[in-house]
Coordinates of C-alpha atoms and ligand atoms in Angstrom, one line a residue:
X1 CA 0.0 0.0 0.0
X2 CA 1.3 3.4 -1.0
X3 CA 0.2 6.5 0.9
X4 CA 0.3 9.9 -0.6
X5 CA -0.1 12.9 1.7
X6 CA 0.0 16.6 0.8
X7 CA 1.1 19.5 3.0
X8 CA 0.2 22.9 1.8
X9 CA 0.9 26.3 3.4
X10 CA -2.0 28.6 4.2
X11 CA -1.3 31.7 6.2
X12 CA -4.7 32.5 7.5
X13 CA -8.5 31.8 7.2
X14 CA -9.2 34.2 4.4
X15 CA -11.9 32.4 2.4
X16 CA -10.2 32.6 -1.0
X17 CA -6.8 31.6 0.3
X18 CA -8.2 28.6 2.2
X19 CA -10.1 27.4 -0.8
X20 CA -7.0 27.7 -3.1
X21 CA -4.8 26.0 -0.5
X22 CA -7.4 23.1 0.0
X23 CA -7.8 22.7 -3.7
X24 CA -4.0 22.6 -4.1
X25 CA -3.7 20.0 -1.3
X26 CA -6.2 17.8 -3.1
X27 CA -4.9 18.3 -6.5
X28 CA -1.4 17.2 -5.3
X29 CA -2.9 13.8 -4.2
X30 CA -4.8 13.3 -7.4
X31 CA -7.8 15.5 -7.2
X32 CA -11.1 15.1 -5.4
X33 CA -12.3 12.8 -8.1
X34 CA -9.8 10.2 -7.1
X35 CA -11.5 9.7 -3.8
X36 CA -15.2 10.6 -4.4
X37 CA -17.4 9.7 -7.3
X38 CA -19.4 12.7 -8.7
X39 CA -23.0 13.0 -7.6
X40 CA -22.6 10.9 -4.5
X41 CA -23.9 11.4 -1.0
X42 CA -21.1 12.6 1.3
X43 CA -21.0 13.0 5.1
X44 CA -18.6 15.8 6.0
X45 CA -17.4 15.5 9.6
X46 CA -15.5 18.4 11.1
X47 CA -14.1 18.2 14.7
X48 CA -16.6 20.1 16.9
X49 CA -15.9 19.9 20.5
X50 CA -17.6 22.9 22.1
X51 CA -20.0 25.7 21.4
X52 CA -17.2 28.2 20.9
X53 CA -15.9 30.7 18.4
X54 CA -13.4 29.6 15.7
X55 CA -10.6 32.0 17.1
X56 CA -10.2 29.6 20.0
X57 CA -8.9 26.8 17.6
X58 CA -10.9 24.3 19.6
X59 CA -13.1 23.3 16.6
X60 CA -12.3 22.9 12.9
X61 CA -12.4 26.3 11.3
X62 CA -15.5 26.8 9.2
X63 CA -13.5 28.2 6.2
X64 CA -11.7 24.8 5.9
X65 CA -15.0 23.1 6.0
X66 CA -16.4 25.5 3.4
X67 CA -13.5 24.8 1.1
X68 CA -14.0 21.1 1.3
X69 CA -17.8 21.6 0.7
X70 CA -17.2 23.8 -2.3
X71 CA -14.9 21.2 -3.8
X72 CA -17.5 18.5 -3.3
X73 CA -20.2 20.8 -4.8
X74 CA -18.0 21.1 -7.9
X75 CA -18.5 17.4 -8.6
X76 CA -22.3 17.7 -7.8
X77 CA -22.2 15.8 -4.5
X78 CA -25.1 15.9 -2.1
X79 CA -23.5 16.9 1.2
X80 CA -24.6 16.3 4.7
X81 CA -22.5 18.0 7.5
X82 CA -22.5 16.9 11.1
X83 CA -20.7 15.9 14.2
X84 CA -21.4 14.4 17.7
X85 CA -19.8 17.1 19.8
X86 CA -19.3 17.3 23.5
X87 CA -22.9 18.3 24.5
X88 CA -23.4 15.3 26.7
X89 CA -26.6 13.7 25.7
X90 CA -29.2 14.4 23.0
X91 CA -29.6 18.0 24.1
X92 CA -30.5 19.4 20.7
X93 CA -30.4 23.0 22.0
X94 CA -26.8 22.5 23.0
X95 CA -26.0 21.0 19.6
X96 CA -27.6 24.0 17.9
X97 CA -25.3 26.2 20.0
X98 CA -22.2 24.2 18.8
X99 CA -23.3 24.5 15.1
X100 CA -24.0 28.2 15.4
X101 CA -21.0 29.4 17.4
X102 CA -18.5 27.2 15.5
X103 CA -19.7 28.8 12.3
X104 CA -21.0 25.5 10.8
X105 CA -24.6 26.7 10.6
X106 CA -23.6 29.8 8.6
X107 CA -21.5 27.7 6.2
X108 CA -24.4 25.3 5.7
X109 CA -26.9 28.1 5.1
X110 CA -24.6 29.9 2.7
X111 CA -23.5 26.8 0.7
X112 CA -26.9 25.1 0.7
X113 CA -25.7 22.1 2.7
X114 CA -27.8 20.0 5.0
X115 CA -26.7 20.3 8.7
X116 CA -27.5 17.0 10.4
X117 CA -27.8 15.6 14.0
X118 CA -26.3 12.3 15.0
X119 CA -29.4 11.4 16.8
X120 CA -30.0 7.9 15.2
X121 CA -27.6 5.1 15.7
X122 CA -26.8 1.7 14.4
X123 CA -24.6 -0.7 16.3
X124 CA -21.5 -1.6 14.3
X125 CA -19.4 -4.1 16.1
X126 CA -19.3 -2.6 19.5
X127 CA -20.2 1.0 18.7
X128 CA -23.4 2.9 18.2
X129 CA -22.4 4.9 15.1
X130 CA -24.5 7.6 13.4
X131 CA -26.8 6.2 10.7
X132 CA -25.7 9.1 8.4
X133 CA -22.8 6.7 7.7
X134 CA -25.2 4.3 6.2
X135 CA -27.1 7.0 4.3
X136 CA -24.0 8.3 2.7
X137 CA -21.7 6.8 0.1
X138 CA -18.6 8.4 1.6
X139 CA -17.2 10.0 4.7
X140 CA -15.0 13.0 4.4
X141 CA -13.3 13.8 7.7
X142 CA -12.1 17.4 8.4
X143 CA -10.2 17.2 11.8
X144 CA -8.4 20.0 13.7
X145 CA -4.6 19.5 14.4
X146 CA -4.5 19.8 18.2
X147 CA -3.0 18.3 21.3
X148 CA -5.0 16.1 23.6
X149 CA -4.3 15.5 27.3
X150 CA -5.4 11.9 27.2
X151 CA -4.3 10.7 23.7
X152 CA -1.4 13.2 23.3
X153 CA -2.8 14.6 20.1
X154 CA -6.0 14.7 18.1
X155 CA -5.8 14.3 14.3
X156 CA -7.2 11.9 11.6
X157 CA -7.9 8.9 13.8
X158 CA -9.2 10.7 16.9
X159 CA -11.7 12.7 14.9
X160 CA -13.7 9.5 14.2
X161 CA -14.6 9.2 17.8
X162 CA -17.3 11.9 17.2
X163 CA -19.2 9.4 15.0
X164 CA -20.2 7.5 18.1
X165 CA -23.7 8.8 19.1
X166 CA -24.6 10.8 22.2
X167 CA -23.6 9.9 25.7
X168 CA -22.1 6.5 24.7
X169 CA -18.8 8.4 24.3
X170 CA -18.7 8.8 28.1
X171 CA -19.4 5.1 28.5
X172 CA -16.5 4.3 26.2
X173 CA -14.2 6.5 28.3
X174 CA -15.3 4.6 31.4
X175 CA -14.9 1.2 29.8
X176 CA -11.5 1.9 28.1
X177 CA -10.0 4.1 30.9
X178 CA -6.5 3.0 30.2
X179 CA -4.8 5.1 27.5
X180 CA -3.6 2.0 25.7
X181 CA -7.1 0.4 25.6
X182 CA -8.8 3.7 24.7
X183 CA -6.3 4.0 21.8
X184 CA -7.1 0.5 20.6
X185 CA -10.8 1.3 20.8
X186 CA -10.2 4.4 18.5
X187 CA -8.5 2.1 16.0
X188 CA -11.4 -0.3 16.2
X189 CA -13.5 2.7 15.0
X190 CA -11.1 3.4 12.2
X191 CA -11.2 -0.2 11.1
X192 CA -15.0 0.0 11.0
X193 CA -15.3 3.4 9.3
X194 CA -12.5 4.3 6.9
X195 CA -12.9 7.9 5.6
X196 CA -12.6 8.2 1.9
X197 CA -10.6 11.4 2.4
X198 CA -9.3 13.5 5.3
X199 CA -8.4 17.2 5.1
X200 CA -6.8 18.5 8.3
X201 CA -7.1 22.1 9.5
X202 CA -3.6 23.0 10.8
X203 CA -3.6 26.7 10.0
X204 CA -4.1 27.6 13.6
X205 CA -3.5 24.5 15.7
X206 CA -3.8 24.0 19.4
X207 CA -0.8 23.2 21.6
X208 CA -0.4 22.6 25.4
X209 CA -3.3 21.1 27.3
X210 CA -5.8 20.6 24.4
X211 CA -8.2 19.6 23.0
X212 CA -10.3 22.2 24.7
X213 CA -9.9 25.7 26.1
X214 CA -6.9 24.8 28.3
X215 CA -4.9 24.5 25.1
X216 CA -3.3 27.5 23.4
X217 CA -3.8 28.4 19.7
X218 CA -0.6 28.4 17.7
X219 CA -0.1 29.6 14.2
X220 CA 1.2 26.6 12.2
X221 CA -0.1 27.8 8.8
X222 CA -0.6 24.3 7.2
X223 CA -3.3 22.1 5.6
X224 CA -2.9 18.4 5.1
X225 CA -4.8 16.0 2.9
X226 CA -4.8 12.3 2.2
X227 CA -6.7 9.1 2.5
X228 CA -4.5 7.2 4.9
X229 CA -5.3 8.3 8.4
X230 CA -2.3 6.5 9.9
X231 CA 0.1 8.4 7.5
X232 CA -1.6 11.7 8.2
X233 CA -1.2 11.3 12.0
X234 CA 2.4 10.1 11.6
X235 CA 3.2 13.3 9.7
X236 CA 1.4 15.4 12.3
X237 CA 3.3 13.7 15.2
X238 CA 6.6 14.5 13.5
X239 CA 5.6 18.1 13.0
X240 CA 4.9 18.4 16.6
X241 CA 8.3 16.9 17.6
X242 CA 7.3 13.3 18.3
X243 CA 8.1 10.0 16.6
X244 CA 5.1 8.4 14.8
X245 CA 5.2 5.3 16.9
X246 CA 5.0 7.3 20.2
X247 CA 1.4 7.9 19.4
X248 CA -0.5 4.7 20.5
X249 CA -3.3 5.1 18.0
X250 CA -0.7 5.4 15.1
X251 CA 1.3 2.4 16.4
X252 CA -1.8 0.2 16.7
X253 CA -3.3 1.1 13.4
X254 CA -0.1 0.5 11.6
X255 CA 0.3 -2.9 13.3
X256 CA -3.2 -3.8 12.1
X257 CA -2.2 -2.9 8.5
X258 CA -4.6 0.1 8.4
X259 CA -2.1 2.5 7.0
X260 CA 1.6 3.5 6.9
X261 CA 3.4 5.0 9.8
X262 CA 6.9 4.7 8.4
X263 CA 7.7 8.3 7.3
X264 CA 10.1 7.2 4.7
X265 CA 7.5 5.1 3.0
X266 CA 5.0 7.9 2.8
X267 CA 4.9 9.8 -0.5
X268 CA 4.8 13.5 0.5
X269 CA 3.6 16.2 -1.9
X270 CA 3.8 19.9 -1.4
X271 CA 5.9 21.2 1.5
X272 CA 9.0 19.3 2.5
X273 CA 8.5 17.8 6.0
X274 CA 11.8 19.2 7.4
X275 CA 10.7 22.7 6.5
X276 CA 7.4 22.5 8.4
X277 CA 8.5 20.9 11.7
X278 CA 7.4 23.2 14.6
X279 CA 10.1 24.2 17.0
X280 CA 9.2 23.8 20.7
X281 CA 5.6 22.7 20.0
X282 CA 4.1 22.5 23.5
X283 CA 2.8 19.0 24.3
X284 CA 0.1 18.4 27.0
X285 CA 1.5 18.1 30.5
X286 CA 0.3 14.6 30.7
X287 CA 2.2 13.4 27.6
X288 CA 5.6 13.7 29.0
X289 CA 5.6 10.5 31.0
X290 CA 5.1 8.6 27.8
X291 CA 8.3 9.9 26.4
X292 CA 10.6 8.7 29.1
X293 CA 12.1 5.1 28.8
X294 CA 9.6 2.5 29.5
X295 CA 11.6 0.8 32.4
X296 CA 11.6 4.1 34.2
X297 CA 7.8 4.5 33.7
X298 CA 7.3 0.9 34.9
X299 CA 9.3 1.7 38.1
X300 CA 7.6 5.0 38.8
X301 CA 4.2 4.7 37.2
X302 CA 2.3 4.6 40.5
X303 CA 4.1 7.8 41.6
X304 CA 4.1 9.8 38.3
X305 CA 0.5 10.9 38.0
X306 CA -1.5 13.7 36.5
X307 CA -4.9 14.9 37.8
X308 CA -7.3 17.6 36.9
X309 CA -7.7 20.6 39.2
X310 CA -9.8 23.7 39.1
X311 CA -8.7 27.3 38.7
X312 CA -11.5 28.9 40.7
X313 CA -11.2 32.3 39.1
X314 CA -12.1 31.0 35.7
X315 CA -14.8 28.7 36.9
X316 CA -18.4 29.8 36.3
X317 CA -19.9 26.7 38.0
X318 CA -21.7 25.8 34.8
X319 CA -21.4 22.0 35.7
X320 CA -20.5 20.9 32.2
X321 CA -17.5 19.0 33.7
X322 CA -19.7 17.2 36.2
X323 CA -21.9 15.9 33.3
X324 CA -18.9 15.0 31.3
X325 CA -17.1 12.9 34.0
X326 CA -17.5 9.2 33.2
X327 CA -16.9 8.1 36.8
X328 CA -18.9 10.8 38.6
X329 CA -15.7 12.0 40.3
X330 CA -16.8 15.7 40.4
X331 CA -19.4 17.2 42.5
X332 CA -20.7 20.8 43.1
X333 CA -19.9 22.1 46.6
X334 CA -20.5 25.5 48.1
X335 CA -17.1 26.8 47.0
X336 CA -17.4 25.3 43.5
X337 CA -16.6 22.0 42.0
X338 CA -14.6 19.4 43.9
X339 CA -12.8 16.3 42.7
X340 CA -12.9 12.8 44.3
X341 CA -9.5 11.6 43.2
X342 CA -10.2 8.0 44.3
X343 CA -12.8 7.8 41.5
X344 CA -10.8 9.8 38.9
X345 CA -9.4 7.8 36.0
X346 CA -7.4 10.8 34.6
X347 CA -9.3 10.8 31.3
X348 CA -9.4 14.6 31.2
X349 CA -12.9 14.6 29.8
X350 CA -13.7 17.4 32.3
X351 CA -10.9 19.6 30.9
X352 CA -12.2 18.8 27.4
X353 CA -15.8 19.9 28.3
X354 CA -14.9 23.2 30.1
X355 CA -15.4 26.2 27.9
X356 CA -13.6 28.5 30.4
X357 CA -10.1 27.0 30.6
X358 CA -10.8 26.4 34.3
X359 CA -9.5 22.9 34.5
X360 CA -5.7 22.5 34.7
X361 CA -3.4 19.6 35.0
X362 CA -1.9 18.9 38.3
X363 CA 1.2 16.8 38.7
X364 CA 2.1 14.3 41.4
X365 CA 5.1 15.3 43.6
X366 CA 7.4 12.8 41.9
X367 CA 6.5 14.0 38.5
X368 CA 7.3 17.6 39.7
X369 CA 10.6 16.5 41.3
X370 CA 11.9 14.8 38.2
X371 CA 10.7 17.5 36.0
X372 CA 7.9 15.5 34.2
Ligands
SF4_401 S1 -14.6 23.9 35.8 FE1 -15.4 24.6 33.8 S2 -16.9 23.1 33.2 FE2 -16.6 22.8 35.4 S3 -18.1 24.0 36.4 FE3 -16.2 25.3 36.2 S4 -16.5 26.4 34.3 FE4 -18.0 24.7 34.3
SF4_402 S1 -12.5 14.1 37.1 FE1 -12.0 14.6 35.0 S2 -10.2 13.3 34.6 FE2 -11.1 12.5 36.4 S3 -12.5 10.9 35.7 FE3 -13.7 12.7 35.9 S4 -13.6 13.6 33.8 FE4 -12.0 12.1 33.9

């Protein structure tokens, strides 16, 4: 299997520039016709985490989604756009807020695209996935390039988690609470649902304690396109200063033959990889223990720990984190939210669900002492 991935520079979210850059990224890998048959039904899935403005870089930027939509319209596709964001349950009013504030509603209105809810599910293997996958001929995934406190980063493979309907995502966090198991579960979804095409928004990416508001936007000025999610994620990990096989989803997916993780075996088009590697890209605080030698981790794993903690000045007591916690480890007290660390599985769903950057990462004493 040969994987062709393109990397194209794009300095900002100007509508014309994003369209030209996205078109170039697709032309470099053979053009949209190589992946999608004209006049087909296509589900476009951005990464929408919160009801929040595009400037925060938490959700895929609407102009990248618009560019993909326009290219699909050029080949007369019928387009459905949707995601299963972090609204915890089938609270349609919250979902509408996500679509409106992320800019997706406006794009759909302006481009004549149907905005859909993932409210109907069909069990596929062990996952209740949106039935829009059945309705459509193709899935086009449009992730955001960002860090992730639990999986280190979120790119092509992680974006597919949003295809799981409603609150079952919380259930999966509880069931697969170890990072290794959670990563394998994400690869199970990839195995079940292979996108025909993935276009990644890395124009403004998110570094630090992503994928939510605790991360920090960083101008990376790049767009990526390809069919192979493993190859795309491998390229992203190198750009952020990691090795491809340091990311568990990439390693597992490559092991199962779902794509190529060997950078030398990936055919790169557009920018040269060495020219776009980001210097001092800030990883999530939780990721560092995975980068020290495994024997050291084994010796110290009970002592090197990361927990969520609240920054009370930023907390509005909205309770989103309480709803998001799969183990009910958070409660509302008089002074605000409180954590029960005996119940906490360090999944950082609470950090992900907080729109106010009020949940930070706390390190155990040993992690602090040895500088992790
Ligand atoms: S920490 Fe964030 S999500 Fe939790 S109650 Fe405070 S503002 Fe809301
Ligand atoms: S408190 Fe936060 S990190 Fe701990 S289990 Fe709940 S959501 Fe996960």
